[in-house]
Amino acid sequence: MSLPAQPPTLLSHRRKNIRSCIRHFTWSWHTIVMGTGSIGSLLAHFHFHQPGSRALEIATLIFFFLDLLFFVLVCGATIARYYMFPELWPAVLRHPTQSLFIGTFPIGAATLISNALAVHQSYGFAGSGFVYALWVLWWVDTVVCFLTTVGTLVVTKETYSLDSISPTWLIPTATLVVGSSTGSLLATALIPVNVRYAAVGAATSFAMLLMGLPLCFMVITLYLMRLIVHGPLDLNLILSSFIVLGPLGQGGYSILINSQNVAALRLVPSLSPEAIQAVCFCLAWALWSMSFIWLCIALASVYSVVRHRRLLFSLAYWGLIFPNGVFALFTVELGVFLDNAALNYLGAVFSVLVFLLWAFVFAKTIPNVWDTTLFDSPCATKLDEGEF
């Protein structure tokens, strides 16, 4: 009598060699830079701490250099991938979803610039010329943000249907919003040093925000229609539901910072700083309210899917950290702006939860990197199978 066939298990997975890992290295790895950078920002702006706290200073510096290390490693692997396998570049551009993740590169770079500025301002890291160096790097990142947003929308030739819409479409347009947030922080730092540069930075960041945020609203509207008509996303995309929090939270944060910059800059008499701040606060409060309801929608969507099927660990988990992190940072800044105790405590709770989420995802990533299961590129697989 023959034995029944055994079901396939994960033990059958074969480890990839270094060359194969590089070939299957995707743009999604930049979400690690984004997520780690958001933790650094939360530490730098944590509300409840003693001034000059040595423990918080050390933690902030650790996450800054850890984020810098991740950025160098991920960029190095990305460059090596397209140098060794140049045929993958057009394949990525033609892919309907992988091309969207190119925007994670300028977002991660903008987050790293923000953290470098926070470390410089709070702990005197590097000299006074460091701000100008970050200013130049921000302009480079701004150009990349524009090219990513416009290029991704133009190059992608895939035919889409309503049920294929997901929040990953927000990534290219969100680059402008995140870049705007970094520009507003740099403008704040430049006000006491160079008012002219600060004014240019504030105006540019406002313009980027007004370009990127409406585009994000259009995509969010399409995604809401998809939810109403077709219900929650499939299991492999369900964690992307939280991406909506990214542009909403980062946009509101940028509005608050820029409104404070306006009050410190010299404007023409017809522009009242008080009126601009009032309008900006109303917009920021609307974005925070929208972020909160989308957080509830994302949680409900994930629960409705994972209660029936098991969700295996993947790089998609790293996509949870940045959107929730910027929402927590937005809550912290709103509490400081209003001097409101409830928002201060809520921001602190959100910050702690995001840090715990980062620790969980980081701990799960290490063994999956070791056994190479995270190195999986749909583009490389399709090329190997001759589908492109």
Tab-separated table of C-alpha atoms in Angstrom:
chain	number	residue	atom	x	y	z
A	1	MET	CA	0.000	0.000	0.000
A	2	SER	CA	1.458	3.381	-1.007
A	3	LEU	CA	1.727	6.229	1.443
A	4	PRO	CA	-0.371	9.363	0.870
A	5	ALA	CA	1.411	12.229	-0.764
A	6	GLN	CA	2.743	14.795	1.671
A	7	PRO	CA	1.685	18.422	1.211
A	8	PRO	CA	4.417	20.845	0.182
A	9	THR	CA	6.082	22.700	3.019
A	10	LEU	CA	8.261	25.760	3.381
A	11	LEU	CA	11.179	23.437	4.099
A	12	SER	CA	11.444	22.798	0.364
A	13	HIS	CA	12.673	26.348	-0.158
A	14	ARG	CA	16.205	26.516	-1.513
A	15	ARG	CA	18.535	29.299	-0.440
A	16	LYS	CA	19.667	31.649	-3.162
A	17	ASN	CA	23.294	32.533	-3.749
A	18	ILE	CA	24.551	36.133	-3.639
A	19	ARG	CA	24.177	36.660	-7.365
A	20	SER	CA	20.591	35.411	-7.322
A	21	CYS	CA	19.783	37.569	-4.285
A	22	ILE	CA	21.007	40.665	-6.126
A	23	ARG	CA	18.979	39.707	-9.186
A	24	HIS	CA	15.846	39.417	-7.022
A	25	PHE	CA	16.533	42.606	-5.067
A	26	THR	CA	13.555	44.946	-5.537
A	27	TRP	CA	12.828	48.625	-4.909
A	28	SER	CA	10.588	47.544	-2.031
A	29	TRP	CA	13.698	47.218	0.143
A	30	HIS	CA	13.796	51.004	0.393
A	31	THR	CA	10.758	50.743	2.687
A	32	ILE	CA	13.246	49.609	5.338
A	33	VAL	CA	14.968	52.997	5.052
A	34	MET	CA	11.596	54.744	5.207
A	35	GLY	CA	10.417	52.810	8.264
A	36	THR	CA	13.651	53.152	10.213
A	37	GLY	CA	13.792	56.853	9.364
A	38	SER	CA	10.291	57.394	10.731
A	39	ILE	CA	11.367	55.869	14.046
A	40	GLY	CA	14.297	58.277	14.176
A	41	SER	CA	11.932	61.208	13.594
A	42	LEU	CA	9.610	60.029	16.347
A	43	LEU	CA	12.510	59.766	18.788
A	44	ALA	CA	13.788	63.223	17.865
A	45	HIS	CA	10.329	64.768	18.412
A	46	PHE	CA	9.132	62.640	21.336
A	47	HIS	CA	7.092	64.941	23.567
A	48	PHE	CA	7.546	63.410	27.020
A	49	HIS	CA	11.244	63.504	27.851
A	50	GLN	CA	13.578	65.483	30.044
A	51	PRO	CA	15.493	68.243	28.214
A	52	GLY	CA	18.949	66.970	27.372
A	53	SER	CA	17.966	63.332	27.983
A	54	ARG	CA	21.097	61.289	27.385
A	55	ALA	CA	19.169	58.063	26.744
A	56	LEU	CA	16.962	59.662	24.090
A	57	GLU	CA	19.985	61.335	22.497
A	58	ILE	CA	21.790	58.005	22.200
A	59	ALA	CA	18.675	56.277	20.821
A	60	THR	CA	18.163	59.013	18.216
A	61	LEU	CA	21.778	58.832	17.088
A	62	ILE	CA	21.622	55.029	16.909
A	63	PHE	CA	18.582	55.113	14.643
A	64	PHE	CA	20.071	57.846	12.489
A	65	PHE	CA	23.248	55.888	11.803
A	66	LEU	CA	21.266	52.651	11.454
A	67	ASP	CA	19.057	54.334	8.871
A	68	LEU	CA	22.152	55.671	7.096
A	69	LEU	CA	23.629	52.156	7.042
A	70	PHE	CA	20.427	50.712	5.591
A	71	PHE	CA	20.346	53.463	2.963
A	72	VAL	CA	23.923	52.736	1.848
A	73	LEU	CA	23.364	48.959	1.751
A	74	VAL	CA	20.062	49.146	-0.108
A	75	CYS	CA	21.370	51.698	-2.624
A	76	GLY	CA	24.502	49.627	-3.137
A	77	ALA	CA	22.472	46.479	-3.808
A	78	THR	CA	20.158	48.397	-6.171
A	79	ILE	CA	23.095	49.771	-8.184
A	80	ALA	CA	24.695	46.333	-8.311
A	81	ARG	CA	21.440	44.814	-9.546
A	82	TYR	CA	21.081	47.022	-12.591
A	83	TYR	CA	24.805	46.974	-13.317
A	84	MET	CA	24.898	43.187	-13.328
A	85	PHE	CA	21.464	42.686	-14.899
A	86	PRO	CA	20.671	45.739	-17.083
A	87	GLU	CA	17.795	43.890	-18.756
A	88	LEU	CA	15.841	44.178	-15.484
A	89	TRP	CA	15.492	47.975	-15.724
A	90	PRO	CA	13.052	48.048	-18.674
A	91	ALA	CA	11.284	45.042	-17.167
A	92	VAL	CA	10.710	46.971	-13.938
A	93	LEU	CA	9.427	50.010	-15.819
A	94	ARG	CA	6.927	47.842	-17.678
A	95	HIS	CA	5.714	46.038	-14.560
A	96	PRO	CA	2.359	47.400	-13.286
A	97	THR	CA	3.292	47.317	-9.570
A	98	GLN	CA	7.077	47.078	-9.273
A	99	SER	CA	7.508	50.377	-11.126
A	100	LEU	CA	5.463	52.124	-8.446
A	101	PHE	CA	8.000	51.253	-5.751
A	102	ILE	CA	10.727	53.312	-7.408
A	103	GLY	CA	9.238	56.205	-5.425
A	104	THR	CA	10.400	54.600	-2.182
A	105	PHE	CA	13.956	55.717	-2.991
A	106	PRO	CA	13.402	59.521	-2.859
A	107	ILE	CA	11.019	59.078	0.088
A	108	GLY	CA	13.664	57.184	2.055
A	109	ALA	CA	16.299	59.783	1.114
A	110	ALA	CA	14.033	62.645	2.233
A	111	THR	CA	13.417	60.895	5.557
A	112	LEU	CA	17.159	60.457	6.070
A	113	ILE	CA	17.746	64.166	5.371
A	114	SER	CA	15.076	65.073	7.932
A	115	ASN	CA	16.711	62.864	10.543
A	116	ALA	CA	20.139	64.327	9.829
A	117	LEU	CA	18.706	67.806	10.340
A	118	ALA	CA	17.012	66.773	13.596
A	119	VAL	CA	20.250	65.307	14.926
A	120	HIS	CA	22.113	68.470	13.938
A	121	GLN	CA	19.590	70.800	15.588
A	122	SER	CA	19.012	68.823	18.767
A	123	TYR	CA	22.465	67.490	19.503
A	124	GLY	CA	24.863	69.750	17.616
A	125	PHE	CA	25.900	67.022	15.189
A	126	ALA	CA	28.408	68.394	12.589
A	127	GLY	CA	29.118	72.078	11.998
A	128	SER	CA	27.050	75.023	10.812
A	129	GLY	CA	27.769	74.245	7.160
A	130	PHE	CA	25.965	70.932	7.575
A	131	VAL	CA	22.587	72.651	7.053
A	132	TYR	CA	23.715	73.964	3.668
A	133	ALA	CA	24.905	70.486	2.682
A	134	LEU	CA	21.485	69.098	3.576
A	135	TRP	CA	19.915	71.979	1.649
A	136	VAL	CA	21.767	70.906	-1.514
A	137	LEU	CA	20.884	67.249	-0.982
A	138	TRP	CA	17.225	68.211	-0.565
A	139	TRP	CA	17.226	69.978	-3.927
A	140	VAL	CA	18.684	66.880	-5.554
A	141	ASP	CA	16.029	64.747	-3.875
A	142	THR	CA	13.348	67.231	-4.995
A	143	VAL	CA	14.364	66.774	-8.631
A	144	VAL	CA	14.221	62.993	-8.194
A	145	CYS	CA	10.750	63.333	-6.630
A	146	PHE	CA	9.475	65.257	-9.661
A	147	LEU	CA	11.037	62.809	-12.107
A	148	THR	CA	9.613	59.859	-10.187
A	149	THR	CA	6.093	61.265	-10.028
A	150	VAL	CA	5.886	62.357	-13.650
A	151	GLY	CA	7.977	59.526	-15.068
A	152	THR	CA	6.086	56.725	-13.328
A	153	LEU	CA	2.715	58.042	-14.473
A	154	VAL	CA	3.915	58.469	-18.063
A	155	VAL	CA	6.082	55.367	-18.521
A	156	THR	CA	3.595	52.847	-17.129
A	157	LYS	CA	1.585	51.526	-20.091
A	158	GLU	CA	-0.416	48.810	-18.346
A	159	THR	CA	-4.193	48.643	-18.764
A	160	TYR	CA	-5.893	48.732	-15.350
A	161	SER	CA	-9.341	47.847	-14.108
A	162	LEU	CA	-11.133	49.091	-11.008
A	163	ASP	CA	-10.503	45.921	-9.015
A	164	SER	CA	-6.727	46.235	-9.625
A	165	ILE	CA	-6.472	49.618	-7.892
A	166	SER	CA	-4.498	49.600	-4.626
A	167	PRO	CA	-2.882	52.193	-2.337
A	168	THR	CA	0.508	51.386	-3.878
A	169	TRP	CA	-0.517	53.858	-6.589
A	170	LEU	CA	0.040	56.552	-3.962
A	171	ILE	CA	3.783	55.937	-3.721
A	172	PRO	CA	4.870	57.968	-6.806
A	173	THR	CA	2.646	60.942	-5.946
A	174	ALA	CA	3.526	60.796	-2.240
A	175	THR	CA	7.168	61.555	-3.069
A	176	LEU	CA	6.266	65.227	-3.580
A	177	VAL	CA	4.428	65.365	-0.251
A	178	VAL	CA	7.306	63.800	1.686
A	179	GLY	CA	9.808	66.051	-0.066
A	180	SER	CA	7.664	69.037	0.894
A	181	SER	CA	7.830	68.018	4.557
A	182	THR	CA	11.635	67.823	4.475
A	183	GLY	CA	11.826	71.194	2.716
A	184	SER	CA	9.683	72.835	5.381
A	185	LEU	CA	11.984	71.549	8.130
A	186	LEU	CA	15.044	72.845	6.291
A	187	ALA	CA	13.356	76.221	5.823
A	188	THR	CA	12.820	76.372	9.599
A	189	ALA	CA	16.514	75.685	10.177
A	190	LEU	CA	17.585	78.303	7.618
A	191	ILE	CA	15.437	81.175	8.956
A	192	PRO	CA	18.010	82.355	11.541
A	193	VAL	CA	20.884	81.717	9.109
A	194	ASN	CA	19.699	82.802	5.669
A	195	VAL	CA	16.202	84.262	5.326
A	196	ARG	CA	16.356	84.285	1.534
A	197	TYR	CA	17.085	80.562	1.304
A	198	ALA	CA	14.414	79.908	3.921
A	199	ALA	CA	11.809	81.805	1.883
A	200	VAL	CA	12.723	79.898	-1.280
A	201	GLY	CA	12.552	76.598	0.590
A	202	ALA	CA	9.180	77.407	2.166
A	203	ALA	CA	7.708	78.503	-1.172
A	204	THR	CA	9.044	75.409	-2.953
A	205	SER	CA	7.812	73.020	-0.268
A	206	PHE	CA	4.360	74.646	-0.362
A	207	ALA	CA	4.299	74.239	-4.147
A	208	MET	CA	5.334	70.578	-3.901
A	209	LEU	CA	2.601	69.997	-1.345
A	210	LEU	CA	-0.036	71.622	-3.544
A	211	MET	CA	1.095	69.457	-6.469
A	212	GLY	CA	1.368	66.145	-4.682
A	213	LEU	CA	-1.539	66.232	-2.240
A	214	PRO	CA	-4.329	66.730	-4.843
A	215	LEU	CA	-2.883	63.845	-6.888
A	216	CYS	CA	-2.957	61.697	-3.750
A	217	PHE	CA	-6.585	62.673	-3.126
A	218	MET	CA	-7.480	61.496	-6.646
A	219	VAL	CA	-5.875	58.108	-6.045
A	220	ILE	CA	-7.494	57.789	-2.602
A	221	THR	CA	-10.876	58.489	-4.191
A	222	LEU	CA	-10.298	55.709	-6.732
A	223	TYR	CA	-9.236	53.340	-3.947
A	224	LEU	CA	-12.362	54.200	-1.936
A	225	MET	CA	-14.495	53.375	-4.981
A	226	ARG	CA	-12.647	50.085	-5.323
A	227	LEU	CA	-13.393	49.282	-1.653
A	228	ILE	CA	-17.078	50.057	-2.109
A	229	VAL	CA	-17.454	48.042	-5.321
A	230	HIS	CA	-15.069	45.117	-4.772
A	231	GLY	CA	-14.371	45.073	-1.035
A	232	PRO	CA	-10.952	44.759	0.692
A	233	LEU	CA	-7.768	43.919	-1.180
A	234	ASP	CA	-6.423	40.421	-1.679
A	235	LEU	CA	-4.217	38.808	0.944
A	236	ASN	CA	-0.944	39.686	-0.808
A	237	LEU	CA	-1.855	43.408	-0.956
A	238	ILE	CA	-3.943	43.907	2.167
A	239	LEU	CA	-1.132	45.470	4.224
A	240	SER	CA	-0.866	48.263	1.656
A	241	SER	CA	-4.154	49.599	3.065
A	242	PHE	CA	-2.101	51.643	5.542
A	243	ILE	CA	-0.238	53.501	2.789
A	244	VAL	CA	-3.085	56.046	2.689
A	245	LEU	CA	-1.901	57.357	6.067
A	246	GLY	CA	1.436	58.376	4.526
A	247	PRO	CA	0.496	61.316	2.275
A	248	LEU	CA	-2.299	62.458	4.605
A	249	GLY	CA	-0.081	62.475	7.700
A	250	GLN	CA	2.992	63.848	5.958
A	251	GLY	CA	0.895	66.463	4.176
A	252	GLY	CA	-0.654	67.698	7.399
A	253	TYR	CA	2.736	67.762	9.093
A	254	SER	CA	4.177	69.817	6.227
A	255	ILE	CA	1.273	72.265	6.412
A	256	LEU	CA	1.835	72.846	10.134
A	257	ILE	CA	5.585	73.405	9.779
A	258	ASN	CA	5.173	75.693	6.766
A	259	SER	CA	2.518	77.762	8.529
A	260	GLN	CA	4.989	78.431	11.347
A	261	ASN	CA	7.659	79.355	8.800
A	262	VAL	CA	5.310	81.884	7.207
A	263	ALA	CA	4.943	83.686	10.530
A	264	ALA	CA	8.723	84.089	10.756
A	265	LEU	CA	9.271	85.257	7.178
A	266	ARG	CA	8.721	88.708	5.723
A	267	LEU	CA	5.651	88.703	3.508
A	268	VAL	CA	3.993	91.335	1.383
A	269	PRO	CA	1.436	93.398	3.344
A	270	SER	CA	-1.517	91.781	1.561
A	271	LEU	CA	-0.599	88.389	3.060
A	272	SER	CA	-1.433	88.110	6.744
A	273	PRO	CA	0.645	85.489	8.620
A	274	GLU	CA	-2.169	85.043	11.155
A	275	ALA	CA	-4.730	84.370	8.415
A	276	ILE	CA	-2.392	81.920	6.671
A	277	GLN	CA	-1.755	80.072	9.926
A	278	ALA	CA	-5.504	79.854	10.631
A	279	VAL	CA	-6.210	78.396	7.191
A	280	CYS	CA	-3.270	75.986	7.475
A	281	PHE	CA	-4.440	74.759	10.875
A	282	CYS	CA	-7.932	74.052	9.518
A	283	LEU	CA	-6.429	72.095	6.636
A	284	ALA	CA	-4.098	70.197	8.973
A	285	TRP	CA	-6.951	69.302	11.319
A	286	ALA	CA	-9.002	68.052	8.358
A	287	LEU	CA	-6.084	65.883	7.214
A	288	TRP	CA	-5.599	64.471	10.729
A	289	SER	CA	-9.289	63.600	10.918
A	290	MET	CA	-9.103	61.921	7.515
A	291	SER	CA	-5.990	60.031	8.620
A	292	PHE	CA	-7.742	58.724	11.705
A	293	ILE	CA	-10.758	57.395	9.804
A	294	TRP	CA	-8.473	55.804	7.202
A	295	LEU	CA	-6.554	54.143	10.029
A	296	CYS	CA	-9.816	52.590	11.191
A	297	ILE	CA	-10.679	51.523	7.617
A	298	ALA	CA	-7.234	49.942	7.175
A	299	LEU	CA	-7.495	48.021	10.457
A	300	ALA	CA	-10.982	46.780	9.572
A	301	SER	CA	-9.837	45.766	6.077
A	302	VAL	CA	-6.858	43.805	7.376
A	303	TYR	CA	-8.970	42.072	10.023
A	304	SER	CA	-11.640	41.072	7.508
A	305	VAL	CA	-9.002	39.303	5.388
A	306	VAL	CA	-6.531	37.800	7.866
A	307	ARG	CA	-9.213	36.263	10.074
A	308	HIS	CA	-9.833	33.717	7.314
A	309	ARG	CA	-6.317	33.212	5.940
A	310	ARG	CA	-2.834	33.305	7.385
A	311	LEU	CA	-0.639	36.206	6.321
A	312	LEU	CA	2.949	35.128	5.764
A	313	PHE	CA	5.829	37.501	6.501
A	314	SER	CA	7.151	39.534	3.583
A	315	LEU	CA	8.649	42.945	2.803
A	316	ALA	CA	5.079	44.289	2.825
A	317	TYR	CA	5.326	44.393	6.621
A	318	TRP	CA	7.903	47.180	6.327
A	319	GLY	CA	5.280	49.180	4.470
A	320	LEU	CA	3.301	49.369	7.715
A	321	ILE	CA	5.862	51.371	9.636
A	322	PHE	CA	6.325	54.572	7.622
A	323	PRO	CA	2.623	55.474	7.164
A	324	ASN	CA	1.824	54.814	10.815
A	325	GLY	CA	5.020	56.585	11.847
A	326	VAL	CA	4.213	59.794	9.987
A	327	PHE	CA	0.670	59.725	11.378
A	328	ALA	CA	2.137	59.458	14.883
A	329	LEU	CA	4.574	62.296	14.119
A	330	PHE	CA	1.706	64.408	12.776
A	331	THR	CA	-0.226	63.776	15.996
A	332	VAL	CA	2.785	64.808	18.085
A	333	GLU	CA	3.255	68.023	16.109
A	334	LEU	CA	-0.456	68.832	16.297
A	335	GLY	CA	-0.360	68.397	20.065
A	336	VAL	CA	2.620	70.752	20.328
A	337	PHE	CA	0.959	73.269	17.997
A	338	LEU	CA	-2.246	73.317	20.067
A	339	ASP	CA	-0.531	72.688	23.429
A	340	ASN	CA	-3.154	69.988	23.969
A	341	ALA	CA	-2.518	67.291	26.581
A	342	ALA	CA	-4.859	64.739	24.965
A	343	LEU	CA	-3.061	64.939	21.625
A	344	ASN	CA	0.308	64.862	23.396
A	345	TYR	CA	-0.555	61.593	25.134
A	346	LEU	CA	-2.145	60.162	21.991
A	347	GLY	CA	0.959	61.018	19.988
A	348	ALA	CA	3.165	59.361	22.613
A	349	VAL	CA	1.029	56.202	22.565
A	350	PHE	CA	1.116	56.060	18.756
A	351	SER	CA	4.901	56.576	18.817
A	352	VAL	CA	5.442	53.687	21.233
A	353	LEU	CA	3.176	51.392	19.193
A	354	VAL	CA	5.038	52.211	15.965
A	355	PHE	CA	8.370	51.528	17.673
A	356	LEU	CA	7.095	48.134	18.872
A	357	LEU	CA	5.907	47.413	15.333
A	358	TRP	CA	9.372	48.294	13.992
A	359	ALA	CA	11.031	45.995	16.545
A	360	PHE	CA	8.706	43.118	15.600
A	361	VAL	CA	9.248	43.537	11.851
A	362	PHE	CA	13.013	43.950	12.275
A	363	ALA	CA	13.205	40.762	14.344
A	364	LYS	CA	11.199	38.846	11.731
A	365	THR	CA	13.328	40.217	8.877
A	366	ILE	CA	16.679	38.864	10.075
A	367	PRO	CA	15.908	35.110	9.713
A	368	ASN	CA	14.070	35.710	6.427
A	369	VAL	CA	17.108	37.522	5.024
A	370	TRP	CA	19.333	34.683	6.197
A	371	ASP	CA	17.286	32.028	4.397
A	372	THR	CA	16.840	34.422	1.384
A	373	THR	CA	13.034	34.083	1.248
A	374	LEU	CA	12.661	37.875	1.066
A	375	PHE	CA	14.632	38.059	-2.187
A	376	ASP	CA	11.822	37.556	-4.672
A	377	SER	CA	11.382	39.757	-7.729
A	378	PRO	CA	8.358	39.232	-10.024
A	379	CYS	CA	10.250	40.963	-12.848
A	380	ALA	CA	13.246	38.655	-12.597
A	381	THR	CA	10.971	35.617	-12.375
A	382	LYS	CA	9.042	36.644	-15.498
A	383	LEU	CA	12.280	37.239	-17.402
A	384	ASP	CA	13.577	33.824	-16.349
A	385	GLU	CA	10.329	32.261	-17.568
A	386	GLY	CA	10.431	34.213	-20.851
A	387	GLU	CA	7.225	36.160	-20.247
A	388	PHE	CA	8.740	39.593	-21.033
